[in-house]
């Protein structure tokens, strides 16, 4: 009898601790999702809108320079052997290399295009009702994460796991009505993975695992905070910083233009010598 009296308060304490840790974990999951799904695309769009076109111009010059260097090296190899450069062979090598560079340029163009589309779409989404819907979406998602996240409910059913995947998809698509429907589905199904009969040792094991998972997600968030574009979070609202960044890129562009022109002269000179 004494053993039951000792266990009951301890189990209650562990359950309360676990419930508090669940809330902490759910909040961290929401924070990570907000960073990845909301803040990251917004900051990337702001960065590309601020300096994207200049960066694209810089990248174009770097590609030109790389191709001119390749062309010069191929032509110089013929000259070093005392041969006339085979311009068809040289151009073929340059064209093969250009394919990769052109793909890089295409991707950069796509980033700029997506950034503009993102900013335009979000400028249209700033109505009071849409902001209210977004806050409702976040609150509901937080609630469903707390009820369905597999890390918080390791004994959940397959139905619950599938339901949580649907919840994640609805949140990523910003579908508030779908989230509400999924909440109703969860309430109607009323799945239960009761842990009331677990031992103190099993509760302690649950708490230890959840603490480990909390540390893992904290590290993930920390890594995000220390990576692009989050390191530019404050700077992207500083017009002086943006102006200085643009000027730095323009200076680099001027140097690259001079290097490109110099390389073009070398290539033209080799071409003339090869025709003698």
PDB file of C-alpha atoms in Angstrom:
ATOM      1  CA  UNK A   1       0.000   0.000   0.000  1.00  0.00           C
ATOM      2  CA  UNK A   2       2.828   2.370   0.845  1.00  0.00           C
ATOM      3  CA  UNK A   3       4.266   1.766  -2.622  1.00  0.00           C
ATOM      4  CA  UNK A   4       1.038   3.011  -4.295  1.00  0.00           C
ATOM      5  CA  UNK A   5       1.105   6.164  -2.165  1.00  0.00           C
ATOM      6  CA  UNK A   6       4.723   6.838  -3.165  1.00  0.00           C
ATOM      7  CA  UNK A   7       4.134   6.177  -6.868  1.00  0.00           C
ATOM      8  CA  UNK A   8       1.006   8.246  -7.437  1.00  0.00           C
ATOM      9  CA  UNK A   9       2.456  11.697  -6.663  1.00  0.00           C
ATOM     10  CA  UNK A  10       5.626  10.884  -8.584  1.00  0.00           C
ATOM     11  CA  UNK A  11       3.700   9.748 -11.668  1.00  0.00           C
ATOM     12  CA  UNK A  12       1.574  12.876 -11.518  1.00  0.00           C
ATOM     13  CA  UNK A  13       4.715  15.005 -11.324  1.00  0.00           C
ATOM     14  CA  UNK A  14       6.234  13.216 -14.320  1.00  0.00           C
ATOM     15  CA  UNK A  15       3.063  13.606 -16.366  1.00  0.00           C
ATOM     16  CA  UNK A  16       2.988  17.330 -15.633  1.00  0.00           C
ATOM     17  CA  UNK A  17       6.655  17.660 -16.575  1.00  0.00           C
ATOM     18  CA  UNK A  18       6.042  15.750 -19.799  1.00  0.00           C
ATOM     19  CA  UNK A  19       3.078  17.963 -20.685  1.00  0.00           C
ATOM     20  CA  UNK A  20       5.201  21.075 -20.168  1.00  0.00           C
ATOM     21  CA  UNK A  21       7.941  19.631 -22.356  1.00  0.00           C
ATOM     22  CA  UNK A  22       5.338  18.855 -25.009  1.00  0.00           C
ATOM     23  CA  UNK A  23       4.403  22.531 -25.121  1.00  0.00           C
ATOM     24  CA  UNK A  24       8.070  23.533 -25.379  1.00  0.00           C
ATOM     25  CA  UNK A  25       8.653  21.089 -28.216  1.00  0.00           C
ATOM     26  CA  UNK A  26       5.489  22.139 -30.055  1.00  0.00           C
ATOM     27  CA  UNK A  27       6.542  25.805 -29.842  1.00  0.00           C
ATOM     28  CA  UNK A  28       9.988  24.938 -31.197  1.00  0.00           C
ATOM     29  CA  UNK A  29       8.468  22.991 -34.098  1.00  0.00           C
ATOM     30  CA  UNK A  30       6.301  25.992 -34.924  1.00  0.00           C
ATOM     31  CA  UNK A  31       9.309  28.299 -34.734  1.00  0.00           C
ATOM     32  CA  UNK A  32      11.316  26.118 -37.108  1.00  0.00           C
ATOM     33  CA  UNK A  33       8.414  25.833 -39.550  1.00  0.00           C
ATOM     34  CA  UNK A  34       7.839  29.585 -39.476  1.00  0.00           C
ATOM     35  CA  UNK A  35      11.507  30.174 -40.227  1.00  0.00           C
ATOM     36  CA  UNK A  36      11.566  27.721 -43.134  1.00  0.00           C
ATOM     37  CA  UNK A  37       8.143  28.340 -44.651  1.00  0.00           C
ATOM     38  CA  UNK A  38       7.576  32.031 -43.901  1.00  0.00           C
ATOM     39  CA  UNK A  39      10.681  33.945 -42.932  1.00  0.00           C
ATOM     40  CA  UNK A  40      13.232  32.265 -45.205  1.00  0.00           C
ATOM     41  CA  UNK A  41      11.384  32.867 -48.499  1.00  0.00           C
ATOM     42  CA  UNK A  42      10.540  36.412 -47.404  1.00  0.00           C
ATOM     43  CA  UNK A  43      14.143  37.279 -46.513  1.00  0.00           C
ATOM     44  CA  UNK A  44      15.480  35.640 -49.672  1.00  0.00           C
ATOM     45  CA  UNK A  45      13.001  37.631 -51.740  1.00  0.00           C
ATOM     46  CA  UNK A  46      13.997  40.860 -50.006  1.00  0.00           C
ATOM     47  CA  UNK A  47      17.687  40.115 -50.587  1.00  0.00           C
ATOM     48  CA  UNK A  48      17.197  39.322 -54.272  1.00  0.00           C
ATOM     49  CA  UNK A  49      14.983  42.371 -54.721  1.00  0.00           C
ATOM     50  CA  UNK A  50      17.685  44.553 -53.165  1.00  0.00           C
ATOM     51  CA  UNK A  51      20.788  43.274 -54.970  1.00  0.00           C
ATOM     52  CA  UNK A  52      19.665  40.435 -57.239  1.00  0.00           C
ATOM     53  CA  UNK A  53      20.028  42.238 -60.563  1.00  0.00           C
ATOM     54  CA  UNK A  54      23.534  43.428 -59.707  1.00  0.00           C
ATOM     55  CA  UNK A  55      24.508  39.940 -58.582  1.00  0.00           C
ATOM     56  CA  UNK A  56      23.182  38.593 -61.863  1.00  0.00           C
ATOM     57  CA  UNK A  57      25.270  41.103 -63.797  1.00  0.00           C
ATOM     58  CA  UNK A  58      28.296  40.064 -61.749  1.00  0.00           C
ATOM     59  CA  UNK A  59      27.616  36.397 -62.420  1.00  0.00           C
ATOM     60  CA  UNK A  60      27.307  37.029 -66.162  1.00  0.00           C
ATOM     61  CA  UNK A  61      30.739  38.664 -66.157  1.00  0.00           C
ATOM     62  CA  UNK A  62      32.266  35.811 -64.187  1.00  0.00           C
ATOM     63  CA  UNK A  63      30.880  33.343 -66.727  1.00  0.00           C
ATOM     64  CA  UNK A  64      32.239  35.408 -69.621  1.00  0.00           C
ATOM     65  CA  UNK A  65      35.654  35.542 -67.978  1.00  0.00           C
ATOM     66  CA  UNK A  66      35.709  31.809 -67.304  1.00  0.00           C
ATOM     67  CA  UNK A  67      34.885  31.064 -70.934  1.00  0.00           C
ATOM     68  CA  UNK A  68      37.469  33.531 -72.226  1.00  0.00           C
ATOM     69  CA  UNK A  69      40.101  31.944 -69.979  1.00  0.00           C
ATOM     70  CA  UNK A  70      39.199  28.532 -71.351  1.00  0.00           C
ATOM     71  CA  UNK A  71      39.315  29.802 -74.915  1.00  0.00           C
ATOM     72  CA  UNK A  72      42.683  31.454 -74.318  1.00  0.00           C
ATOM     73  CA  UNK A  73      44.148  28.331 -72.700  1.00  0.00           C
ATOM     74  CA  UNK A  74      43.003  26.121 -75.588  1.00  0.00           C
ATOM     75  CA  UNK A  75      44.398  28.495 -78.211  1.00  0.00           C
ATOM     76  CA  UNK A  76      47.657  28.995 -76.307  1.00  0.00           C
ATOM     77  CA  UNK A  77      48.171  25.221 -76.223  1.00  0.00           C
ATOM     78  CA  UNK A  78      48.164  25.154 -80.038  1.00  0.00           C
ATOM     79  CA  UNK A  79      50.547  28.123 -80.222  1.00  0.00           C
ATOM     80  CA  UNK A  80      52.936  26.505 -77.732  1.00  0.00           C
ATOM     81  CA  UNK A  81      53.136  23.483 -80.022  1.00  0.00           C
ATOM     82  CA  UNK A  82      53.813  25.751 -83.019  1.00  0.00           C
ATOM     83  CA  UNK A  83      50.436  24.893 -84.543  1.00  0.00           C
ATOM     84  CA  UNK A  84      47.654  27.040 -85.885  1.00  0.00           C
ATOM     85  CA  UNK A  85      44.680  26.950 -83.466  1.00  0.00           C
ATOM     86  CA  UNK A  86      41.842  24.731 -84.591  1.00  0.00           C
ATOM     87  CA  UNK A  87      39.097  27.244 -83.934  1.00  0.00           C
ATOM     88  CA  UNK A  88      36.286  24.751 -84.501  1.00  0.00           C
ATOM     89  CA  UNK A  89      37.703  22.458 -81.819  1.00  0.00           C
ATOM     90  CA  UNK A  90      38.284  25.390 -79.490  1.00  0.00           C
ATOM     91  CA  UNK A  91      34.753  26.688 -79.956  1.00  0.00           C
ATOM     92  CA  UNK A  92      33.336  23.221 -79.323  1.00  0.00           C
ATOM     93  CA  UNK A  93      35.113  23.047 -75.960  1.00  0.00           C
ATOM     94  CA  UNK A  94      33.935  26.533 -75.067  1.00  0.00           C
ATOM     95  CA  UNK A  95      30.338  25.714 -76.009  1.00  0.00           C
ATOM     96  CA  UNK A  96      30.366  22.600 -73.829  1.00  0.00           C
ATOM     97  CA  UNK A  97      31.543  24.647 -70.861  1.00  0.00           C
ATOM     98  CA  UNK A  98      29.052  27.392 -71.647  1.00  0.00           C
ATOM     99  CA  UNK A  99      26.156  24.974 -71.167  1.00  0.00           C
ATOM    100  CA  UNK A 100      26.879  24.711 -67.437  1.00  0.00           C
ATOM    101  CA  UNK A 101      27.361  28.455 -67.056  1.00  0.00           C
ATOM    102  CA  UNK A 102      24.125  29.163 -68.910  1.00  0.00           C
ATOM    103  CA  UNK A 103      22.278  26.843 -66.571  1.00  0.00           C
ATOM    104  CA  UNK A 104      23.664  28.752 -63.584  1.00  0.00           C
ATOM    105  CA  UNK A 105      22.503  31.993 -65.149  1.00  0.00           C
ATOM    106  CA  UNK A 106      19.065  30.525 -65.800  1.00  0.00           C
ATOM    107  CA  UNK A 107      18.762  29.523 -62.140  1.00  0.00           C
ATOM    108  CA  UNK A 108      19.767  33.018 -61.042  1.00  0.00           C
ATOM    109  CA  UNK A 109      17.179  34.535 -63.368  1.00  0.00           C
ATOM    110  CA  UNK A 110      14.582  32.223 -61.828  1.00  0.00           C
ATOM    111  CA  UNK A 111      15.538  33.354 -58.327  1.00  0.00           C
ATOM    112  CA  UNK A 112      15.034  36.997 -59.291  1.00  0.00           C
ATOM    113  CA  UNK A 113      11.719  36.183 -60.960  1.00  0.00           C
ATOM    114  CA  UNK A 114      10.496  34.234 -57.929  1.00  0.00           C
ATOM    115  CA  UNK A 115      11.572  37.007 -55.567  1.00  0.00           C
ATOM    116  CA  UNK A 116       9.546  39.580 -57.489  1.00  0.00           C
ATOM    117  CA  UNK A 117       6.530  37.275 -57.630  1.00  0.00           C
ATOM    118  CA  UNK A 118       6.782  36.595 -53.883  1.00  0.00           C
ATOM    119  CA  UNK A 119       6.941  40.290 -53.002  1.00  0.00           C
ATOM    120  CA  UNK A 120       4.063  41.174 -55.318  1.00  0.00           C
ATOM    121  CA  UNK A 121       1.855  38.384 -53.974  1.00  0.00           C
ATOM    122  CA  UNK A 122       2.532  39.329 -50.362  1.00  0.00           C
ATOM    123  CA  UNK A 123       1.868  42.998 -51.031  1.00  0.00           C
ATOM    124  CA  UNK A 124      -1.618  41.899 -52.034  1.00  0.00           C
ATOM    125  CA  UNK A 125      -1.999  39.747 -48.903  1.00  0.00           C
ATOM    126  CA  UNK A 126      -1.700  42.493 -46.322  1.00  0.00           C
ATOM    127  CA  UNK A 127      -5.403  43.038 -45.767  1.00  0.00           C
ATOM    128  CA  UNK A 128      -6.646  42.920 -42.184  1.00  0.00           C
ATOM    129  CA  UNK A 129      -8.685  39.781 -42.836  1.00  0.00           C
ATOM    130  CA  UNK A 130      -5.791  37.915 -44.421  1.00  0.00           C
ATOM    131  CA  UNK A 131      -3.506  38.798 -41.538  1.00  0.00           C
ATOM    132  CA  UNK A 132      -6.184  37.552 -39.116  1.00  0.00           C
ATOM    133  CA  UNK A 133      -6.524  34.314 -41.103  1.00  0.00           C
ATOM    134  CA  UNK A 134      -2.764  33.839 -40.974  1.00  0.00           C
ATOM    135  CA  UNK A 135      -2.713  34.232 -37.196  1.00  0.00           C
ATOM    136  CA  UNK A 136      -5.606  31.745 -36.925  1.00  0.00           C
ATOM    137  CA  UNK A 137      -3.665  29.356 -39.146  1.00  0.00           C
ATOM    138  CA  UNK A 138      -0.610  29.530 -36.878  1.00  0.00           C
ATOM    139  CA  UNK A 139      -2.659  29.057 -33.708  1.00  0.00           C
ATOM    140  CA  UNK A 140      -4.496  26.064 -35.119  1.00  0.00           C
ATOM    141  CA  UNK A 141      -1.322  24.486 -36.450  1.00  0.00           C
ATOM    142  CA  UNK A 142       0.354  24.885 -33.056  1.00  0.00           C
ATOM    143  CA  UNK A 143      -2.620  23.150 -31.440  1.00  0.00           C
ATOM    144  CA  UNK A 144      -2.544  20.257 -33.911  1.00  0.00           C
ATOM    145  CA  UNK A 145       1.220  19.860 -33.587  1.00  0.00           C
ATOM    146  CA  UNK A 146       0.741  19.496 -29.849  1.00  0.00           C
ATOM    147  CA  UNK A 147      -1.920  16.844 -30.379  1.00  0.00           C
ATOM    148  CA  UNK A 148      -0.423  14.906 -33.286  1.00  0.00           C
ATOM    149  CA  UNK A 149       3.345  15.320 -33.649  1.00  0.00           C
ATOM    150  CA  UNK A 150       4.927  11.837 -33.652  1.00  0.00           C
ATOM    151  CA  UNK A 151       7.754  12.921 -31.361  1.00  0.00           C
ATOM    152  CA  UNK A 152       5.193  13.945 -28.772  1.00  0.00           C
ATOM    153  CA  UNK A 153       3.030  10.859 -29.242  1.00  0.00           C
ATOM    154  CA  UNK A 154       5.267   7.866 -29.973  1.00  0.00           C
ATOM    155  CA  UNK A 155       2.385   5.421 -29.417  1.00  0.00           C
ATOM    156  CA  UNK A 156       0.022   7.095 -31.863  1.00  0.00           C
ATOM    157  CA  UNK A 157      -1.957   5.112 -34.411  1.00  0.00           C
ATOM    158  CA  UNK A 158      -1.296   4.940 -38.145  1.00  0.00           C
ATOM    159  CA  UNK A 159      -4.448   7.048 -38.631  1.00  0.00           C
ATOM    160  CA  UNK A 160      -2.984   9.779 -36.429  1.00  0.00           C
ATOM    161  CA  UNK A 161       0.336   9.696 -38.278  1.00  0.00           C
ATOM    162  CA  UNK A 162      -1.416  10.047 -41.635  1.00  0.00           C
ATOM    163  CA  UNK A 163      -3.580  12.824 -40.247  1.00  0.00           C
ATOM    164  CA  UNK A 164      -0.502  14.738 -39.112  1.00  0.00           C
ATOM    165  CA  UNK A 165       1.005  14.511 -42.608  1.00  0.00           C
ATOM    166  CA  UNK A 166      -2.203  16.073 -43.932  1.00  0.00           C
ATOM    167  CA  UNK A 167      -1.935  18.788 -41.279  1.00  0.00           C
ATOM    168  CA  UNK A 168       1.622  19.595 -42.371  1.00  0.00           C
ATOM    169  CA  UNK A 169       0.588  19.799 -46.027  1.00  0.00           C
ATOM    170  CA  UNK A 170      -2.350  22.074 -45.214  1.00  0.00           C
ATOM    171  CA  UNK A 171      -0.080  24.372 -43.202  1.00  0.00           C
ATOM    172  CA  UNK A 172       2.518  24.551 -45.975  1.00  0.00           C
ATOM    173  CA  UNK A 173      -0.250  25.446 -48.443  1.00  0.00           C
ATOM    174  CA  UNK A 174      -1.687  28.012 -45.997  1.00  0.00           C
ATOM    175  CA  UNK A 175      -5.068  26.273 -46.195  1.00  0.00           C
ATOM    176  CA  UNK A 176      -6.919  27.393 -43.059  1.00  0.00           C
ATOM    177  CA  UNK A 177     -10.215  25.725 -43.980  1.00  0.00           C
ATOM    178  CA  UNK A 178      -8.432  22.428 -44.555  1.00  0.00           C
ATOM    179  CA  UNK A 179      -6.773  22.684 -41.142  1.00  0.00           C
ATOM    180  CA  UNK A 180     -10.131  23.324 -39.528  1.00  0.00           C
ATOM    181  CA  UNK A 181     -11.588  20.286 -41.269  1.00  0.00           C
ATOM    182  CA  UNK A 182      -8.668  18.139 -40.086  1.00  0.00           C
ATOM    183  CA  UNK A 183      -9.205  19.328 -36.524  1.00  0.00           C
ATOM    184  CA  UNK A 184     -12.852  18.281 -36.765  1.00  0.00           C
ATOM    185  CA  UNK A 185     -11.751  14.930 -38.166  1.00  0.00           C
ATOM    186  CA  UNK A 186      -9.395  14.465 -35.229  1.00  0.00           C
ATOM    187  CA  UNK A 187     -12.119  15.391 -32.732  1.00  0.00           C
ATOM    188  CA  UNK A 188     -14.614  13.046 -34.387  1.00  0.00           C
ATOM    189  CA  UNK A 189     -12.182  10.132 -34.486  1.00  0.00           C
ATOM    190  CA  UNK A 190     -11.082  10.692 -30.908  1.00  0.00           C
ATOM    191  CA  UNK A 191      -8.049   8.369 -31.167  1.00  0.00           C
ATOM    192  CA  UNK A 192      -6.437   7.582 -27.877  1.00  0.00           C
ATOM    193  CA  UNK A 193      -2.997   6.373 -26.944  1.00  0.00           C
ATOM    194  CA  UNK A 194      -3.495   6.385 -23.210  1.00  0.00           C
ATOM    195  CA  UNK A 195      -0.355   6.343 -21.141  1.00  0.00           C
ATOM    196  CA  UNK A 196      -2.071   6.318 -17.766  1.00  0.00           C
ATOM    197  CA  UNK A 197      -0.932   2.753 -17.112  1.00  0.00           C
ATOM    198  CA  UNK A 198       2.731   3.372 -17.818  1.00  0.00           C
ATOM    199  CA  UNK A 199       5.250   2.891 -15.068  1.00  0.00           C
ATOM    200  CA  UNK A 200       7.376   5.615 -13.543  1.00  0.00           C
ATOM    201  CA  UNK A 201      10.379   4.237 -15.434  1.00  0.00           C
ATOM    202  CA  UNK A 202       8.483   4.463 -18.718  1.00  0.00           C
ATOM    203  CA  UNK A 203       7.495   8.055 -17.958  1.00  0.00           C
ATOM    204  CA  UNK A 204      11.099   8.927 -17.136  1.00  0.00           C
ATOM    205  CA  UNK A 205      12.204   7.364 -20.412  1.00  0.00           C
ATOM    206  CA  UNK A 206       9.612   9.396 -22.326  1.00  0.00           C
ATOM    207  CA  UNK A 207      10.820  12.599 -20.673  1.00  0.00           C
ATOM    208  CA  UNK A 208      14.475  11.834 -21.387  1.00  0.00           C
ATOM    209  CA  UNK A 209      13.746  11.184 -25.079  1.00  0.00           C
ATOM    210  CA  UNK A 210      11.672  14.325 -25.400  1.00  0.00           C
ATOM    211  CA  UNK A 211      14.434  16.396 -23.810  1.00  0.00           C
ATOM    212  CA  UNK A 212      16.865  14.994 -26.366  1.00  0.00           C
ATOM    213  CA  UNK A 213      14.475  15.886 -29.184  1.00  0.00           C
ATOM    214  CA  UNK A 214      14.122  19.399 -27.810  1.00  0.00           C
ATOM    215  CA  UNK A 215      17.897  19.844 -27.873  1.00  0.00           C
ATOM    216  CA  UNK A 216      18.038  18.558 -31.454  1.00  0.00           C
ATOM    217  CA  UNK A 217      15.465  21.032 -32.714  1.00  0.00           C
ATOM    218  CA  UNK A 218      17.108  23.857 -30.758  1.00  0.00           C
ATOM    219  CA  UNK A 219      20.352  23.119 -32.606  1.00  0.00           C
ATOM    220  CA  UNK A 220      18.506  23.077 -35.935  1.00  0.00           C
ATOM    221  CA  UNK A 221      17.057  26.507 -35.195  1.00  0.00           C
ATOM    222  CA  UNK A 222      20.470  27.786 -34.114  1.00  0.00           C
ATOM    223  CA  UNK A 223      22.007  26.567 -37.371  1.00  0.00           C
ATOM    224  CA  UNK A 224      19.285  28.319 -39.326  1.00  0.00           C
ATOM    225  CA  UNK A 225      19.856  31.539 -37.402  1.00  0.00           C
ATOM    226  CA  UNK A 226      23.543  31.429 -38.360  1.00  0.00           C
ATOM    227  CA  UNK A 227      22.926  30.788 -42.052  1.00  0.00           C
ATOM    228  CA  UNK A 228      21.716  32.760 -45.085  1.00  0.00           C
ATOM    229  CA  UNK A 229      19.322  34.529 -45.252  1.00  0.00           C
ATOM    230  CA  UNK A 230      18.692  34.799 -41.503  1.00  0.00           C
ATOM    231  CA  UNK A 231      22.056  36.464 -40.888  1.00  0.00           C
ATOM    232  CA  UNK A 232      20.742  39.352 -43.022  1.00  0.00           C
ATOM    233  CA  UNK A 233      17.485  39.658 -41.073  1.00  0.00           C
ATOM    234  CA  UNK A 234      18.171  43.116 -39.619  1.00  0.00           C
ATOM    235  CA  UNK A 235      20.344  44.410 -42.438  1.00  0.00           C
ATOM    236  CA  UNK A 236      17.648  43.985 -45.079  1.00  0.00           C
ATOM    237  CA  UNK A 237      15.647  46.701 -43.350  1.00  0.00           C
ATOM    238  CA  UNK A 238      18.659  49.052 -43.309  1.00  0.00           C
ATOM    239  CA  UNK A 239      18.712  51.145 -46.486  1.00  0.00           C
ATOM    240  CA  UNK A 240      22.248  52.384 -45.794  1.00  0.00           C
ATOM    241  CA  UNK A 241      23.503  48.803 -45.624  1.00  0.00           C
ATOM    242  CA  UNK A 242      21.668  47.929 -48.833  1.00  0.00           C
ATOM    243  CA  UNK A 243      23.204  50.943 -50.574  1.00  0.00           C
ATOM    244  CA  UNK A 244      26.675  49.960 -49.406  1.00  0.00           C
ATOM    245  CA  UNK A 245      26.147  46.395 -50.653  1.00  0.00           C
ATOM    246  CA  UNK A 246      25.085  47.665 -54.055  1.00  0.00           C
ATOM    247  CA  UNK A 247      28.137  49.889 -54.251  1.00  0.00           C
ATOM    248  CA  UNK A 248      30.446  46.999 -53.312  1.00  0.00           C
ATOM    249  CA  UNK A 249      28.951  44.874 -56.070  1.00  0.00           C
ATOM    250  CA  UNK A 250      29.309  47.713 -58.599  1.00  0.00           C
ATOM    251  CA  UNK A 251      32.999  48.026 -57.708  1.00  0.00           C
ATOM    252  CA  UNK A 252      33.455  44.286 -58.268  1.00  0.00           C
ATOM    253  CA  UNK A 253      31.612  44.578 -61.593  1.00  0.00           C
ATOM    254  CA  UNK A 254      33.982  47.315 -62.781  1.00  0.00           C
ATOM    255  CA  UNK A 255      37.004  45.138 -61.985  1.00  0.00           C
ATOM    256  CA  UNK A 256      35.436  42.172 -63.752  1.00  0.00           C
ATOM    257  CA  UNK A 257      34.694  44.273 -66.834  1.00  0.00           C
ATOM    258  CA  UNK A 258      38.354  45.289 -67.041  1.00  0.00           C
ATOM    259  CA  UNK A 259      39.463  41.676 -66.652  1.00  0.00           C
ATOM    260  CA  UNK A 260      37.023  40.552 -69.334  1.00  0.00           C
ATOM    261  CA  UNK A 261      38.228  43.233 -71.780  1.00  0.00           C
ATOM    262  CA  UNK A 262      41.852  42.310 -71.128  1.00  0.00           C
ATOM    263  CA  UNK A 263      41.182  38.619 -71.737  1.00  0.00           C
ATOM    264  CA  UNK A 264      39.274  39.428 -74.911  1.00  0.00           C
ATOM    265  CA  UNK A 265      42.308  41.319 -76.201  1.00  0.00           C
ATOM    266  CA  UNK A 266      44.549  38.325 -75.477  1.00  0.00           C
ATOM    267  CA  UNK A 267      42.178  35.993 -77.295  1.00  0.00           C
ATOM    268  CA  UNK A 268      41.984  38.366 -80.281  1.00  0.00           C
ATOM    269  CA  UNK A 269      45.784  38.627 -80.366  1.00  0.00           C
ATOM    270  CA  UNK A 270      46.232  34.851 -80.358  1.00  0.00           C
ATOM    271  CA  UNK A 271      43.631  34.554 -83.059  1.00  0.00           C
ATOM    272  CA  UNK A 272      45.541  37.001 -85.280  1.00  0.00           C
ATOM    273  CA  UNK A 273      48.867  35.264 -84.630  1.00  0.00           C
ATOM    274  CA  UNK A 274      47.362  31.919 -85.449  1.00  0.00           C
ATOM    275  CA  UNK A 275      46.236  33.147 -88.844  1.00  0.00           C
ATOM    276  CA  UNK A 276      49.748  34.303 -89.874  1.00  0.00           C
TER     277      UNK A 276
END
